[in-house]
Coordinates of C-alpha atoms in Angstrom, one line a residue:
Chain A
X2 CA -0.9 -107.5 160.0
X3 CA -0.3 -109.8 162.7
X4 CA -3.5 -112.2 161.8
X5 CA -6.7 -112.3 159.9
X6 CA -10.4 -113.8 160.7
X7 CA -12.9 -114.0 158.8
X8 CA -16.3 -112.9 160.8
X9 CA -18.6 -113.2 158.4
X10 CA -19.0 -114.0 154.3
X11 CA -18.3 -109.6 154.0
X12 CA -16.6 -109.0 157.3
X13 CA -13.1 -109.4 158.3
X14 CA -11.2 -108.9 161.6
X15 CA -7.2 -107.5 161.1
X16 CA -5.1 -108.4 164.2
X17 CA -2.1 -105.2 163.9
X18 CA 1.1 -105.3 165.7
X19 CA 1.8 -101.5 165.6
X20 CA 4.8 -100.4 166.9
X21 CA 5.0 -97.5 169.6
X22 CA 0.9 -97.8 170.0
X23 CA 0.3 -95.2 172.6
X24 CA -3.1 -97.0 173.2
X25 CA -6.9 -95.9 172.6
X26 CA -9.7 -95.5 174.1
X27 CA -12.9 -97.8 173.5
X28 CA -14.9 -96.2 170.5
X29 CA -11.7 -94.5 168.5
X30 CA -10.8 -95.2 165.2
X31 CA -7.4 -95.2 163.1
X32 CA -6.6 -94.5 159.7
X33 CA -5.3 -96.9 157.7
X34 CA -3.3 -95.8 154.6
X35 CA -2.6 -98.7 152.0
X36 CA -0.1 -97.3 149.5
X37 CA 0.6 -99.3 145.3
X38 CA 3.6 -99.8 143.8
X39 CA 3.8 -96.6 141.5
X40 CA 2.8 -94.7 145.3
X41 CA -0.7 -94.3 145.0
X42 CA -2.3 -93.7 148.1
X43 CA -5.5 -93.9 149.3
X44 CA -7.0 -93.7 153.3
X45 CA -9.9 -95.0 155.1
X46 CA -10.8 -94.6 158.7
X47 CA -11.6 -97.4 160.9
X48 CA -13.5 -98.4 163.8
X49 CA -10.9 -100.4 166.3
X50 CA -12.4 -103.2 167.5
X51 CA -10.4 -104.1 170.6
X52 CA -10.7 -103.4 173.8
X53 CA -7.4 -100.8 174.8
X54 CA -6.0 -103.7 176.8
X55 CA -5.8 -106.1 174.0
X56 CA -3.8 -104.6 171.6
X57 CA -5.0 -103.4 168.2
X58 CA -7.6 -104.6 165.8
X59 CA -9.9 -103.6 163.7
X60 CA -13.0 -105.1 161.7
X61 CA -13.7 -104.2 158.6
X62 CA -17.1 -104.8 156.1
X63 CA -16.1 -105.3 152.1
X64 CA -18.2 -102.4 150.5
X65 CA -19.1 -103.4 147.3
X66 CA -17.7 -99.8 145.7
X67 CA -15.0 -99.6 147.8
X68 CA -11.4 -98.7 147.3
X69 CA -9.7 -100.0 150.8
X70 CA -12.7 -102.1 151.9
X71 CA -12.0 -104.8 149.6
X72 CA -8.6 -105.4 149.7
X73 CA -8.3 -105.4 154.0
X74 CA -11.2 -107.8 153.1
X75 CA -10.2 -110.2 150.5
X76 CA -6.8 -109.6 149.8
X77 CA -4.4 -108.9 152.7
X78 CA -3.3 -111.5 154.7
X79 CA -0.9 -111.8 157.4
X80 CA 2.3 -110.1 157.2
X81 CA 1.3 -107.7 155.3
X82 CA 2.3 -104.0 156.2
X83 CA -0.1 -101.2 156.0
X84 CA 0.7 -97.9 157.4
X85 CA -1.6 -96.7 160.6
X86 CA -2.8 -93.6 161.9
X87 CA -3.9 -93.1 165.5
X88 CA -6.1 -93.5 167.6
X89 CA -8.5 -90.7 166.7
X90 CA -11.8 -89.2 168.7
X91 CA -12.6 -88.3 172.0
X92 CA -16.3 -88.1 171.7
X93 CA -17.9 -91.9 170.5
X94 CA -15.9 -93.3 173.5
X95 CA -16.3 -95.3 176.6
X96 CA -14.2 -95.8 179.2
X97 CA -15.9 -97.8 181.6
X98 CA -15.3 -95.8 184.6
X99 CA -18.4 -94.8 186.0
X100 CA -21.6 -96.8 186.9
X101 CA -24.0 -94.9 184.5
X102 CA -26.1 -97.7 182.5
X103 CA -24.8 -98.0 178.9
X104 CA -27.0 -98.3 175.9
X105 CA -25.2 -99.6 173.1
X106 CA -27.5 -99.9 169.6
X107 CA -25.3 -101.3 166.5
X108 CA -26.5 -101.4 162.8
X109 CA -24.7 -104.2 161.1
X110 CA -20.8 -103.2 160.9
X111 CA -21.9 -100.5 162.9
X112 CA -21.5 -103.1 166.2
X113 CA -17.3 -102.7 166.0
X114 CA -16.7 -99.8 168.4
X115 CA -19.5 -101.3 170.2
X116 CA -17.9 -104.6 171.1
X117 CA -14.6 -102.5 172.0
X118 CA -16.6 -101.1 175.2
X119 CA -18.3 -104.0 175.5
X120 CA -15.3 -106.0 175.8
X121 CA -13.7 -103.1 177.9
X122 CA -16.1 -103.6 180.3
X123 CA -15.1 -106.9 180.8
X124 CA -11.5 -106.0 180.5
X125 CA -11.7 -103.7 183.5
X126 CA -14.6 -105.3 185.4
X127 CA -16.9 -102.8 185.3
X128 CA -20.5 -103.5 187.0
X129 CA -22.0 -100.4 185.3
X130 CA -25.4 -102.4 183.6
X131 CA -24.8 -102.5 179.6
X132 CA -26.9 -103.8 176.8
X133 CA -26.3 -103.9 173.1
X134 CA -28.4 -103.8 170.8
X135 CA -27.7 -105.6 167.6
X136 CA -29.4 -105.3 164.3
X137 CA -28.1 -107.7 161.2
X138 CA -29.5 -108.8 158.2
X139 CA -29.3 -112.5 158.9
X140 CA -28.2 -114.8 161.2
X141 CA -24.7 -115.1 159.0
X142 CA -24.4 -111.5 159.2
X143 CA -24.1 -110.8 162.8
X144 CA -20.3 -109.8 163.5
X145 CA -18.9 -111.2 167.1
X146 CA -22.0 -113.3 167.6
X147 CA -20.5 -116.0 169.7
X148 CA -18.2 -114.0 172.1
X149 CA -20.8 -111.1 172.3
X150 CA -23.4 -113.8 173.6
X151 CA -20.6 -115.5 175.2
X152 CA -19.9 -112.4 177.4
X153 CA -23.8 -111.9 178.0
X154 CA -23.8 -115.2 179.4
X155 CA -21.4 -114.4 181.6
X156 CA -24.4 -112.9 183.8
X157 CA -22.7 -109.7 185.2
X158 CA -25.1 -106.9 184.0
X159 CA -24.0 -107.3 180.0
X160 CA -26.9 -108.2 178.2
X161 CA -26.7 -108.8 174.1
X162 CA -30.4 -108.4 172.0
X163 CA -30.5 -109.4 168.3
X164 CA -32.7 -108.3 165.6
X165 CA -32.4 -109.9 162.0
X166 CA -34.1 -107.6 159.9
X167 CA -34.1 -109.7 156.4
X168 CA -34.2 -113.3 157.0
X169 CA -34.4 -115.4 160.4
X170 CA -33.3 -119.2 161.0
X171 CA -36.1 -121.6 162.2
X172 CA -37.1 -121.4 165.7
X173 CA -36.2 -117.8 165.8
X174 CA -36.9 -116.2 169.4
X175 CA -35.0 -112.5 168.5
X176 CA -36.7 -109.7 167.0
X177 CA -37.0 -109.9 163.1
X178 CA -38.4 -106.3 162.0
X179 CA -35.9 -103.0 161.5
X180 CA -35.4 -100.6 164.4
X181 CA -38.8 -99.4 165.8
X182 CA -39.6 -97.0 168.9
X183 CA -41.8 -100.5 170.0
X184 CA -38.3 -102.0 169.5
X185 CA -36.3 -99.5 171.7
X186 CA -39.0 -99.4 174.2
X187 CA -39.1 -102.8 175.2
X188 CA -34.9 -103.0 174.9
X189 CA -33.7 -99.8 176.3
X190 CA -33.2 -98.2 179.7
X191 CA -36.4 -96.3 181.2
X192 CA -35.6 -92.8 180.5
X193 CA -35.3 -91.8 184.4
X194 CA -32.0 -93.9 184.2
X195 CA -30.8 -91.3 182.0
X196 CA -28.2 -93.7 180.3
X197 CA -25.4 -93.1 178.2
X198 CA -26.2 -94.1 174.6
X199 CA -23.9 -94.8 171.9
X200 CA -25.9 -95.6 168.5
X201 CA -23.2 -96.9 165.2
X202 CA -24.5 -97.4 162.0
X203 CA -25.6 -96.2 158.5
X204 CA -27.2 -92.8 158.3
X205 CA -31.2 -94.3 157.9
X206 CA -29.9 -96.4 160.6
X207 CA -28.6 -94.3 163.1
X208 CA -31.5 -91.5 162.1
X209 CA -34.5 -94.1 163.2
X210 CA -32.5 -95.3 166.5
X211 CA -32.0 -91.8 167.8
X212 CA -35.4 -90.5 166.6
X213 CA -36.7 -93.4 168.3
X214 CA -35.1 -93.0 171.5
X215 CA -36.1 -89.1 171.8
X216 CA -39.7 -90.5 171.4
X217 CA -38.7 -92.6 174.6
X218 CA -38.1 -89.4 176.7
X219 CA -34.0 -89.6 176.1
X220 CA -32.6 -86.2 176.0
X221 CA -30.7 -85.3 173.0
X222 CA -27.2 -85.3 174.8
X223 CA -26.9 -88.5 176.0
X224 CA -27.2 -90.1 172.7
X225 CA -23.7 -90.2 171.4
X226 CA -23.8 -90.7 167.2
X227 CA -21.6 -92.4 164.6
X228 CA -22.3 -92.3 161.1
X229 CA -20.7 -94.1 158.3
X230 CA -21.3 -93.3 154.7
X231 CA -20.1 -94.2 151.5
X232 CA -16.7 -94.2 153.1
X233 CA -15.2 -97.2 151.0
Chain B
X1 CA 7.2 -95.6 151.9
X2 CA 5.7 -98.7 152.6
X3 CA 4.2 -100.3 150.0
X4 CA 1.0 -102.6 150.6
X5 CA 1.1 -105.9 148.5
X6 CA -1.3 -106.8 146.0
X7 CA -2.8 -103.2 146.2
X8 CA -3.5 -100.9 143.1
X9 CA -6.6 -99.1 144.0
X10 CA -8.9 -97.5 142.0
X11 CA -8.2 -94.3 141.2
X12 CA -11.1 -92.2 141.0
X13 CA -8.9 -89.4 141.6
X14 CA -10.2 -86.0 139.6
X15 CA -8.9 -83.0 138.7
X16 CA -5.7 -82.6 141.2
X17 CA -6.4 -78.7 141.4
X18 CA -9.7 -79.8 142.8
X19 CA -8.9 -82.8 144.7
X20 CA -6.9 -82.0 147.9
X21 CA -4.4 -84.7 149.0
X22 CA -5.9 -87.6 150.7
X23 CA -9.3 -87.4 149.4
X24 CA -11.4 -89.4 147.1
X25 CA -14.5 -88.0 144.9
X26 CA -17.8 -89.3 145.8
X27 CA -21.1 -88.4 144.1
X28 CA -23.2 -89.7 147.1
X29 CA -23.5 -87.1 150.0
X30 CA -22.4 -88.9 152.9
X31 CA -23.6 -87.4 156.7
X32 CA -21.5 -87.2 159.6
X33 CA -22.7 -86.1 163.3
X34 CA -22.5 -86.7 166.7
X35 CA -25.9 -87.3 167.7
X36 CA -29.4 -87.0 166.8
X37 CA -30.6 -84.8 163.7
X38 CA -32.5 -81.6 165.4
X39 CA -35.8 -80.1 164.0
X40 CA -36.6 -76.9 164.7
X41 CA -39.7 -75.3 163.9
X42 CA -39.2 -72.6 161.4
X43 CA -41.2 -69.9 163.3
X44 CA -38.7 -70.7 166.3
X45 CA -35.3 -70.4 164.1
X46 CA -33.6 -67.4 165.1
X47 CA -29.4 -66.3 163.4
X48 CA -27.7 -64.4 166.1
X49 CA -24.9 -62.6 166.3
X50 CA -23.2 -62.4 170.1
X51 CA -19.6 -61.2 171.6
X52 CA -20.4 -57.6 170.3
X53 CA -22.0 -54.8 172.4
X54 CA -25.2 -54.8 170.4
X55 CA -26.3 -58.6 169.5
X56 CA -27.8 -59.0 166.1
X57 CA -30.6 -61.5 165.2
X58 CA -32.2 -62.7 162.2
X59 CA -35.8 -64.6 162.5
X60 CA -36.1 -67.2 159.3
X61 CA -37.9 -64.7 157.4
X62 CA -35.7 -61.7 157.9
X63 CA -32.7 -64.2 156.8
X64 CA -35.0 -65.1 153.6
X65 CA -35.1 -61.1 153.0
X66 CA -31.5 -60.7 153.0
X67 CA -30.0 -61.1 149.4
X68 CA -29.7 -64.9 148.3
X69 CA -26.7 -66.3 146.8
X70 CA -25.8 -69.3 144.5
X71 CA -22.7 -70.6 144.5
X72 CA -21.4 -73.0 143.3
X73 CA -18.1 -74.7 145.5
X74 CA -16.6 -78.4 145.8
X75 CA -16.7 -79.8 149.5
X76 CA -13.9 -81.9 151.4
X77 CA -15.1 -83.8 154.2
X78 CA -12.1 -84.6 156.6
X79 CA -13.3 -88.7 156.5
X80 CA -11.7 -88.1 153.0
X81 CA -14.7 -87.7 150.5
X82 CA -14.8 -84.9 148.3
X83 CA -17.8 -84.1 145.9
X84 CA -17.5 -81.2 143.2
X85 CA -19.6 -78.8 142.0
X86 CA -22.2 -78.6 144.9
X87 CA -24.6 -75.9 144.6
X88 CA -26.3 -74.0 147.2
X89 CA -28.2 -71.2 148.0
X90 CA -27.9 -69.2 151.0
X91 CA -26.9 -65.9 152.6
X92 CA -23.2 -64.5 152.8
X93 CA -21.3 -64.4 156.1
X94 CA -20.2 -60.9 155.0
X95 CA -23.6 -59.1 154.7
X96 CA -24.7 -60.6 157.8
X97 CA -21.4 -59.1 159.7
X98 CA -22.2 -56.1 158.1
X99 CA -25.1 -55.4 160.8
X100 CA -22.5 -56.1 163.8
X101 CA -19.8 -53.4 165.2
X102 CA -16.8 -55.7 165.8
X103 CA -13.1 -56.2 165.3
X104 CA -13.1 -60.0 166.7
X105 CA -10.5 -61.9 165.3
X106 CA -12.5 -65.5 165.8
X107 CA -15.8 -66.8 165.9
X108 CA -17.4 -69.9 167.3
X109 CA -20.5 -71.2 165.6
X110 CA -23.4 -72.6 167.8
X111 CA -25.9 -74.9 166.6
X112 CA -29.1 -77.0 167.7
X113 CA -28.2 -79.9 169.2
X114 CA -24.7 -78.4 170.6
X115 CA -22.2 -78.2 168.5
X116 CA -19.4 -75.7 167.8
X117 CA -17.0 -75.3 165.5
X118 CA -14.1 -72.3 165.9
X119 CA -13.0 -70.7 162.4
X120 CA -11.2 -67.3 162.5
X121 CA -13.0 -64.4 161.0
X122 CA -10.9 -64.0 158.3
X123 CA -12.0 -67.4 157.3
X124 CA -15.3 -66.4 157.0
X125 CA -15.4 -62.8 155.1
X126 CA -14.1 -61.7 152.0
X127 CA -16.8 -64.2 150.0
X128 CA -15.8 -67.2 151.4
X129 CA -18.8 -68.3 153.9
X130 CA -22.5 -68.4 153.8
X131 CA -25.4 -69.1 156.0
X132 CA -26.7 -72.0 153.2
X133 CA -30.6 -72.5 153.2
X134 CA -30.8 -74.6 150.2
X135 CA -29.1 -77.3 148.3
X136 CA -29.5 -78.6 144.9
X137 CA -32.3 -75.9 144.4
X138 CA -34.7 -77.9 147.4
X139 CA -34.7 -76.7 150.9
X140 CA -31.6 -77.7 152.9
X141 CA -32.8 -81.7 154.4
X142 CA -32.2 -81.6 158.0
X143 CA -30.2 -84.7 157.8
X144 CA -27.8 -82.1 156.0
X145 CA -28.0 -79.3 158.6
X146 CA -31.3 -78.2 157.3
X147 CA -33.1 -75.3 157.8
X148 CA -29.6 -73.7 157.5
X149 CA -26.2 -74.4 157.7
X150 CA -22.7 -73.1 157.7
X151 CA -21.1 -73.0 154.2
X152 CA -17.4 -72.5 154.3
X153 CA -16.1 -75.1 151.4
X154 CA -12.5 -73.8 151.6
X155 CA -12.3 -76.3 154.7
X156 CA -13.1 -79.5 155.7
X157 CA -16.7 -80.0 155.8
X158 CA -17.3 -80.0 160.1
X159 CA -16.6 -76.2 160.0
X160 CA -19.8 -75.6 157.5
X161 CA -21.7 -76.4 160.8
X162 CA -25.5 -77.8 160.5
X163 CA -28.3 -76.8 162.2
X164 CA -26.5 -73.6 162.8
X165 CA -27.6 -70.9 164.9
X166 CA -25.6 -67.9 165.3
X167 CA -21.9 -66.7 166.0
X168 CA -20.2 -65.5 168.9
X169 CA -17.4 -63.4 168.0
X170 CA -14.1 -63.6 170.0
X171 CA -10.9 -62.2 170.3
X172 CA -8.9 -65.4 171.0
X173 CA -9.5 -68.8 169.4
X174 CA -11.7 -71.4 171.8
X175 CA -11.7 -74.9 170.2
X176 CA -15.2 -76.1 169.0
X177 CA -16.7 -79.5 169.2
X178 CA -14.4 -82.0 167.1
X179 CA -10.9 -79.4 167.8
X180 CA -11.4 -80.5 171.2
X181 CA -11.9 -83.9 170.6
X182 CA -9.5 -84.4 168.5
X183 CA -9.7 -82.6 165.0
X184 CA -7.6 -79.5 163.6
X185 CA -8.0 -76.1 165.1
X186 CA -8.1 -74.8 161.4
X187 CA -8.9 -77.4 159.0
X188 CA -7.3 -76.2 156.0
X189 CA -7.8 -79.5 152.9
X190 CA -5.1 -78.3 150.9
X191 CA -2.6 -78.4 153.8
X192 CA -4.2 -81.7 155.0
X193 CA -4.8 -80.3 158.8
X194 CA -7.4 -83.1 159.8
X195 CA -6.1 -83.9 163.6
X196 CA -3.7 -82.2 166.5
X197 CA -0.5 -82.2 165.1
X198 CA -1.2 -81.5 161.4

């Protein structure tokens, strides 16, 4: 572990220097093994969070039952070695090379393989039009919030939209209510555009975003799913 | 073996006859899929059978007619949660192979909303698959792959495919949904085959 950050009071970014990386893909995840002293062993999969030009990183959210969660969270710190598996998937993946608008729609740690293509896209300068969509508990909660917004203010076709579904700070312009189909039909492409959709998030979360867009007129296929469950 | 500092883990282990390698028990009932969760009307459900000279189907009653199993069968999903004793309800593959003339060798499941997954049929007969309709004594939720799904628990979970429709029998292997995209041709838990190269 090459460096740590913290992103938020439950959410942690890992820098890893792994050696003979053979590079991903925005969207994949690795496995991360984390092994005790007696050789215990347990394995989580994560979402990495870097673009494939930036080497590898991955942001993880402490789940209060966890196993793995909470010590990538509060324990490690850098210089610590873990053991890495990947990159896995070829299906929840972007690689930026077509001009086909992009809806990205994150649920709280659900953003991380979001930001990779969003941050691919900058890596590789792709003009193909891309919003995320970004919904958080409260303002402390939202993961990447000032280089997400940073990169929207860039102007070149990125646009970021917040919701803050629990609590909002004063003078609030963002949505504050959970995704709704009002919600995705005021945010996401017209249907015509036929865009490719990539929704991350709990299971409710995911459900109501996809149902919501199919409402919308979105055809099944383009709406690319990943789920995370108790996966601790 | 490179040991992680600080860490001991938890340990929720289980019975290690029950618990393949890698895997953690969970009592929740996490859901994994690659897009949105397809409802299909019950009166427009159909179970087919296809790769043999005389396709079989099943409408949702006719698959209600058939004998109904319980069984009873611990699950291993390949994100590494495992959850024992599961109970379900549901038809098996066998009696529904039983209607078909074939000597295929594999089988690709096909589903609403897309998906495949490849399983030989060897992996399917004998008592170890079912067409599952109902879980926990309710209906089968469609979040879970309701109205029916694949049950084969001897393998990591994405071969029990939801929202399942039918099988096409083959004579060679063709790689389903996640074997192409990365996962296990075969998927066997005990032998840890979760990606290419396991």
């Amino acid at each position: 572990m090459s460096a740590v950050k913290a992103e938020t009071p439950r959410v942690r970014t890992l820098e890893l220097e792994v050696p003979n990386w053979a590079g991903h893909r925005a969207g994949q995840h690795l496995d991360v093994r984390l092994t005790a002293e007696d050789g215990y062993q347990a394995e989580r999969s994560y979402s990495i969070a870097s673009a494939p030009g930036e080497g590898v990183a991955i942001t993880v959210e402490r789940l209060g039952d966890g196993e793995v969660s909470p010590y990538l969270v509060d324990e490690a710190r850098e210089g610590d070695r873990v053991e890495v598996r990947g990159p896995i998937g070829g299906y929840f993946v972007w690689d930026g090379d077509d001009l086909q608008p992009v809806l990205l729609v994150g649920g709280g740690s659900g953003v991380v393989p979001l930001a990779a293509m969003a941050r691919q896209r900058a890596q590789v300068g792709s003009t193909a039009p891309m919003k995320l969509l970004v919904s958080s508990r409260t303002i402390e909660d939202v993961i990447y919030r000032d280089e997400l917004d940073a990169l929207a203010g860039n102007g070149f076709g990125f646009e970021v939209v917040h919701t803050l579904t629990r609590s909002q700070p004063p003078g609030w312009t963002g949505y504050s209510r959970r995704i709704d189909p009002g919600l995705l039909a005021d945010v996401a492409w017209p249907a015509p555009e036929s865009p490719r959709v990539y929704v991350c998030g709990s299971t409710r979360f995911v459900d109501a975003a996809a149902d919501g867009l199919l409402q919308l007129g979105y055809d099944a296929r383009w709406i690319r799913t990943e789920r995370f469950g108790a996966t601790g | 073996m490179i040991v992680s500092r600080g860490f001991r883990g938890r340990r929720r282990d289980g019975p290690p006859d029950r618990v393949p390698p890698g895997q953690y028990l969970t009592d929740d009932f996490p859901v994994l899929s690659a897009g949105p969760t397809p409802h299909t009307p019950l009166d427009e459900w159909t179970f087919t059978i296809h790769g043999v000279d005389e396709p079989k189907g099943w409408t949702w009653e006719e698959l209600q007619a058939l004998p109904r199993e319980t069984v009873t069968v611990d699950i291993h999903c390949v994100t590494r949660w495992s959850k024992l004793d599961t109970v379900w309800e549901g038809v098996s593959v066998d009696r529904l192979l039983e209607e078909v003339e074939h000597d295929a060798a594999y089988a690709l499941a096909f589903c609403d909303g897309g998906y495949t997954t490849n399983l030989p049929v060897e992996d399917l007969t004998g008592g170890k698959a079912w067409v599952a309709y109902s879980y926990g004594g309710e209906p089968l939720d469609p979040e879970h792959g309701g109205p029916a799904r694949l049950l084969v628990p001897h393998l990591y979970f994405w071969k029990s495919a939801k929202w399942v429709r039918g099988l096409t029998l083959r004579d060679e292997d063709e790689p389903g949904f996640w074997e192409t995209n990365g996962y296990h041709l075969r998927g066997d838990p005990w032998l840890e085959q979760r990606y290419w190269g396991d």
